[in-house]
Short mmCIF file of C-alpha atoms in Angstrom, two decimals:
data_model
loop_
_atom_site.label_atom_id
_atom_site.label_comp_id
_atom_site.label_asym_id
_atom_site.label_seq_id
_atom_site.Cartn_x
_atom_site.Cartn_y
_atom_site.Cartn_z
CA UNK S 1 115.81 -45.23 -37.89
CA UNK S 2 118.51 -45.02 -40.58
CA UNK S 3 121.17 -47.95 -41.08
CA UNK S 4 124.71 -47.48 -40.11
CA UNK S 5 126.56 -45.78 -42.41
CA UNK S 6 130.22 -44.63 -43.35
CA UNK S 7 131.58 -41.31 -43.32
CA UNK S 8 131.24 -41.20 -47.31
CA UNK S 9 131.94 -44.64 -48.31
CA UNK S 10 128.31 -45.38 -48.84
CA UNK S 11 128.34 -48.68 -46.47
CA UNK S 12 130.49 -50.32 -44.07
CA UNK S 13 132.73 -52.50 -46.35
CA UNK S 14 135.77 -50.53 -47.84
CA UNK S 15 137.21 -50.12 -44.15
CA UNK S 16 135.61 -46.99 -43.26
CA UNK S 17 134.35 -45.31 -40.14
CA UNK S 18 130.93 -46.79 -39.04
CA UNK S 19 128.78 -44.13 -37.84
CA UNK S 20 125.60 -44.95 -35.60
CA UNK S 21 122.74 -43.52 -37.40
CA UNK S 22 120.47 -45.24 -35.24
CA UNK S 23 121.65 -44.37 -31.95
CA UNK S 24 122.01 -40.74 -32.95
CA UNK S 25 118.71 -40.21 -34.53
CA UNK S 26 117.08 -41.71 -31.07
CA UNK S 27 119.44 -39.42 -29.32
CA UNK S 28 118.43 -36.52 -31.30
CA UNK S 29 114.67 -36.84 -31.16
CA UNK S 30 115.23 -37.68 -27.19
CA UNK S 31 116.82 -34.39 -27.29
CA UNK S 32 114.14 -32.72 -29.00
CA UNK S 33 111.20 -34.10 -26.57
CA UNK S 34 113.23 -33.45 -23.41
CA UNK S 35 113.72 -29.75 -24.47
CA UNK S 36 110.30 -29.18 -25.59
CA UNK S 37 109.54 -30.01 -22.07
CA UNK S 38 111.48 -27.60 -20.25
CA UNK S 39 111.02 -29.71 -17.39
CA UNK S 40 114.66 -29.34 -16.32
CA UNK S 41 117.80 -27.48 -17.31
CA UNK S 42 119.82 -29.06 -20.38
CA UNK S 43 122.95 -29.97 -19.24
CA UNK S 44 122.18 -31.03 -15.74
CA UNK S 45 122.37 -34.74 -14.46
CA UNK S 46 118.52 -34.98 -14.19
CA UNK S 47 118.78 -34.11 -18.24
CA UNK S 48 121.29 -35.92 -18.87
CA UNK S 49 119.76 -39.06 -17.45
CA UNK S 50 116.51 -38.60 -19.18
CA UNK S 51 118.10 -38.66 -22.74
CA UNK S 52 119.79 -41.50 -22.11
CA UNK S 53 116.88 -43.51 -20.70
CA UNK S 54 114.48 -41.81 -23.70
CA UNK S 55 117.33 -42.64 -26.70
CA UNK S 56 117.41 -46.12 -25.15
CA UNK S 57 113.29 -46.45 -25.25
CA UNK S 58 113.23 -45.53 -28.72
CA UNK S 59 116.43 -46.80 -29.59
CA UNK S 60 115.31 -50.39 -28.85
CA UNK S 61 111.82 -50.06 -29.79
CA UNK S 62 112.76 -49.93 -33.43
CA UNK S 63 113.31 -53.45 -34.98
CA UNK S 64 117.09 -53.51 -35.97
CA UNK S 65 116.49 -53.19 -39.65
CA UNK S 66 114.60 -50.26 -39.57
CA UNK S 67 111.71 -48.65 -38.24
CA UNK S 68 108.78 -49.95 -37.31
CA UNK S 69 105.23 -50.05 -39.49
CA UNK S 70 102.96 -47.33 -38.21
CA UNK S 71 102.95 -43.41 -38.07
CA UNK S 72 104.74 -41.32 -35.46
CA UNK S 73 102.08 -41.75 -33.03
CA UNK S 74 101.51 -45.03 -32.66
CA UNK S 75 105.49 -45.21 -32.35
CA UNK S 76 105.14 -42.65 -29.14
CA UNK S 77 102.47 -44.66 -28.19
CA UNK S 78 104.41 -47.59 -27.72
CA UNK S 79 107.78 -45.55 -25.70
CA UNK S 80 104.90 -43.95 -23.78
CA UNK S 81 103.95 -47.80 -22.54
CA UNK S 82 107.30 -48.65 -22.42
CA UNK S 83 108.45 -45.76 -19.49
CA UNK S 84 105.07 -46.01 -17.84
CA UNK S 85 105.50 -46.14 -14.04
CA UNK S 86 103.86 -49.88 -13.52
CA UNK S 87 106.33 -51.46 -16.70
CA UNK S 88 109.68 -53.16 -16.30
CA UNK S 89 111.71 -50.85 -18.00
CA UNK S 90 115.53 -52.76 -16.95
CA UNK S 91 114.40 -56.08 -17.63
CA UNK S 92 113.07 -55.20 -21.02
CA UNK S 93 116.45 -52.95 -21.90
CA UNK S 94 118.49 -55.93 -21.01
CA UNK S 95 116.12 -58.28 -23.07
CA UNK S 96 116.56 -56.62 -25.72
CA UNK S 97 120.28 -55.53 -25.63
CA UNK S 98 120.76 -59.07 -25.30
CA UNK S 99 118.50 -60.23 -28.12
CA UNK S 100 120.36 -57.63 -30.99
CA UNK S 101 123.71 -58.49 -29.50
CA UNK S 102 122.82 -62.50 -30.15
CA UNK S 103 121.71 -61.44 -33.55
CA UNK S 104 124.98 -59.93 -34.68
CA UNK S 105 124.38 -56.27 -33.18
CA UNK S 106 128.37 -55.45 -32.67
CA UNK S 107 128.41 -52.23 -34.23
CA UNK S 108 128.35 -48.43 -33.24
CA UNK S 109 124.85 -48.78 -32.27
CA UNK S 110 124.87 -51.64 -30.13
CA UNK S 111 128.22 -50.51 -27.94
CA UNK S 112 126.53 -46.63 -27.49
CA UNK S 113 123.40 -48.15 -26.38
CA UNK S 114 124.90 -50.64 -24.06
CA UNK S 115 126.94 -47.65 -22.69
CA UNK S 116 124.16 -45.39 -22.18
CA UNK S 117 122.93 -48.78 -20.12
CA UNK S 118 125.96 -49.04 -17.90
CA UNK S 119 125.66 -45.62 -17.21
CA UNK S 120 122.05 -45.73 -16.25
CA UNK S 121 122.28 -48.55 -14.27
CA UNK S 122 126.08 -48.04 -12.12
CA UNK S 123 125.58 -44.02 -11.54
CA UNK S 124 123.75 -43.55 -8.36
CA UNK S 125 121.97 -40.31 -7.59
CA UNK S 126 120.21 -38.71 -4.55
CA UNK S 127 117.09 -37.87 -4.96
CA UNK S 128 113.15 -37.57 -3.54
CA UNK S 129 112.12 -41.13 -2.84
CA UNK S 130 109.11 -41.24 -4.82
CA UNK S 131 108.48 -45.13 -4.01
CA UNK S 132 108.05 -44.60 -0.61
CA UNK S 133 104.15 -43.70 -0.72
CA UNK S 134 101.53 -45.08 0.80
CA UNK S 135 97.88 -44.73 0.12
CA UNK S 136 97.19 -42.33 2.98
CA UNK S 137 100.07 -39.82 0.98
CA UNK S 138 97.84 -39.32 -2.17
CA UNK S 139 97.72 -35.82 -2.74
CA UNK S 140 100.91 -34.76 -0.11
CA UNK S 141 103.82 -33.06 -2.06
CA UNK S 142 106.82 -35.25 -1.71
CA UNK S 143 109.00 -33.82 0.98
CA UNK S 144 112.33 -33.51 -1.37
CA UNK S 145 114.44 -33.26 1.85
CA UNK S 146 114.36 -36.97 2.14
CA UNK S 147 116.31 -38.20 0.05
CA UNK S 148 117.86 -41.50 -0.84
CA UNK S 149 120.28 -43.19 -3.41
CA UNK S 150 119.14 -44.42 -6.46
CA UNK S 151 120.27 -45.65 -10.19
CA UNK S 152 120.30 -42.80 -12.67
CA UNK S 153 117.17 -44.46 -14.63
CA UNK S 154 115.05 -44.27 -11.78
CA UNK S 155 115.42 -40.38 -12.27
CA UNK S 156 115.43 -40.63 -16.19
CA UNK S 157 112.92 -42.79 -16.61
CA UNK S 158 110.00 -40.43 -15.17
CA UNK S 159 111.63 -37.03 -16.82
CA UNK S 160 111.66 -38.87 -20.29
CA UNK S 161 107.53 -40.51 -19.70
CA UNK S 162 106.72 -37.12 -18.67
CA UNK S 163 108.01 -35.09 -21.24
CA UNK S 164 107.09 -37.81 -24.08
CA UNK S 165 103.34 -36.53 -22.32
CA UNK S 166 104.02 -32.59 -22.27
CA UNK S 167 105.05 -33.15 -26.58
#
């Protein structure tokens, strides 16, 4: 990911506007991936919820100064491990919110991200309860009739894995 940079100062000292190059490049290629897919309709909260939970993965897999050693793959690689099913996707967003903001991450970047959190996490959606399988429901369709409340990221999360798969 790019540094922050100004709108046409050349860096953030001489008082200008900070613009968050990283967020909006993991926004962008969340974008990208989640239309490629065509798994739902751009626009729509199911969308809309799996770019923020995708720009988050990718957002905070990148080490703050830059990106990370390795080619593309082994980058989705690594966001396809970090959405899988089995991981702890909230504890490790929070970790690492928490770990840029205690290394000086105030800027653009840091407050879009920890929005796109907030949002995740306090908007509640109804939705198939795909938890609620047992062993004996392997190969059933879920019935989408029952449906429960859950946090937006439980909805994202899945849309942005799968896609990151259908690339």
């Amino acid at each position: 990911m790019l540094p922050e940079s100004t709108n046409g100062t050349g860096g953030t000292s001489g008082g200008g506007l900070a613009v968050p190059m990283a967020w909006l490049c993991a926004e962008y290629l969340a974008d990208e991936v989640l239309r490629a897919a065509a798994l739902v309709a751009p626009g729509s909260l199911e969308y809309r919820a799996g770019l923020q939970a995708l720009a988050l993965t990718v957002h905070l897999s990148e080490e703050p100064a830059g990106p990370a050693d390795g080619g593309a793959a082994r980058r989705i690689d690594a966001w396809l491990r970090h959405t899988a099913y089995d991981r702890p996707w909230p504890p490790w967003v929070e970790e690492r919110l928490a770990a840029r903001r205690e290394a000086g991450g105030d800027g653009p970047d840091q407050t879009l991200a920890e929005t796109a959190w907030r949002h995740l996490r306090d908007t509640w959606v109804r939705a198939a309860d795909l938890d609620d399988r047992s062993a004996d429901d392997v190969g059933c369709p879920v019935d989408e009739d029952e449906q429960i409340w859950l946090p937006a990221w439980k909805l994202g999360l899945p849309l942005a894995h799968l896609s990151l798969h259908l690339r």
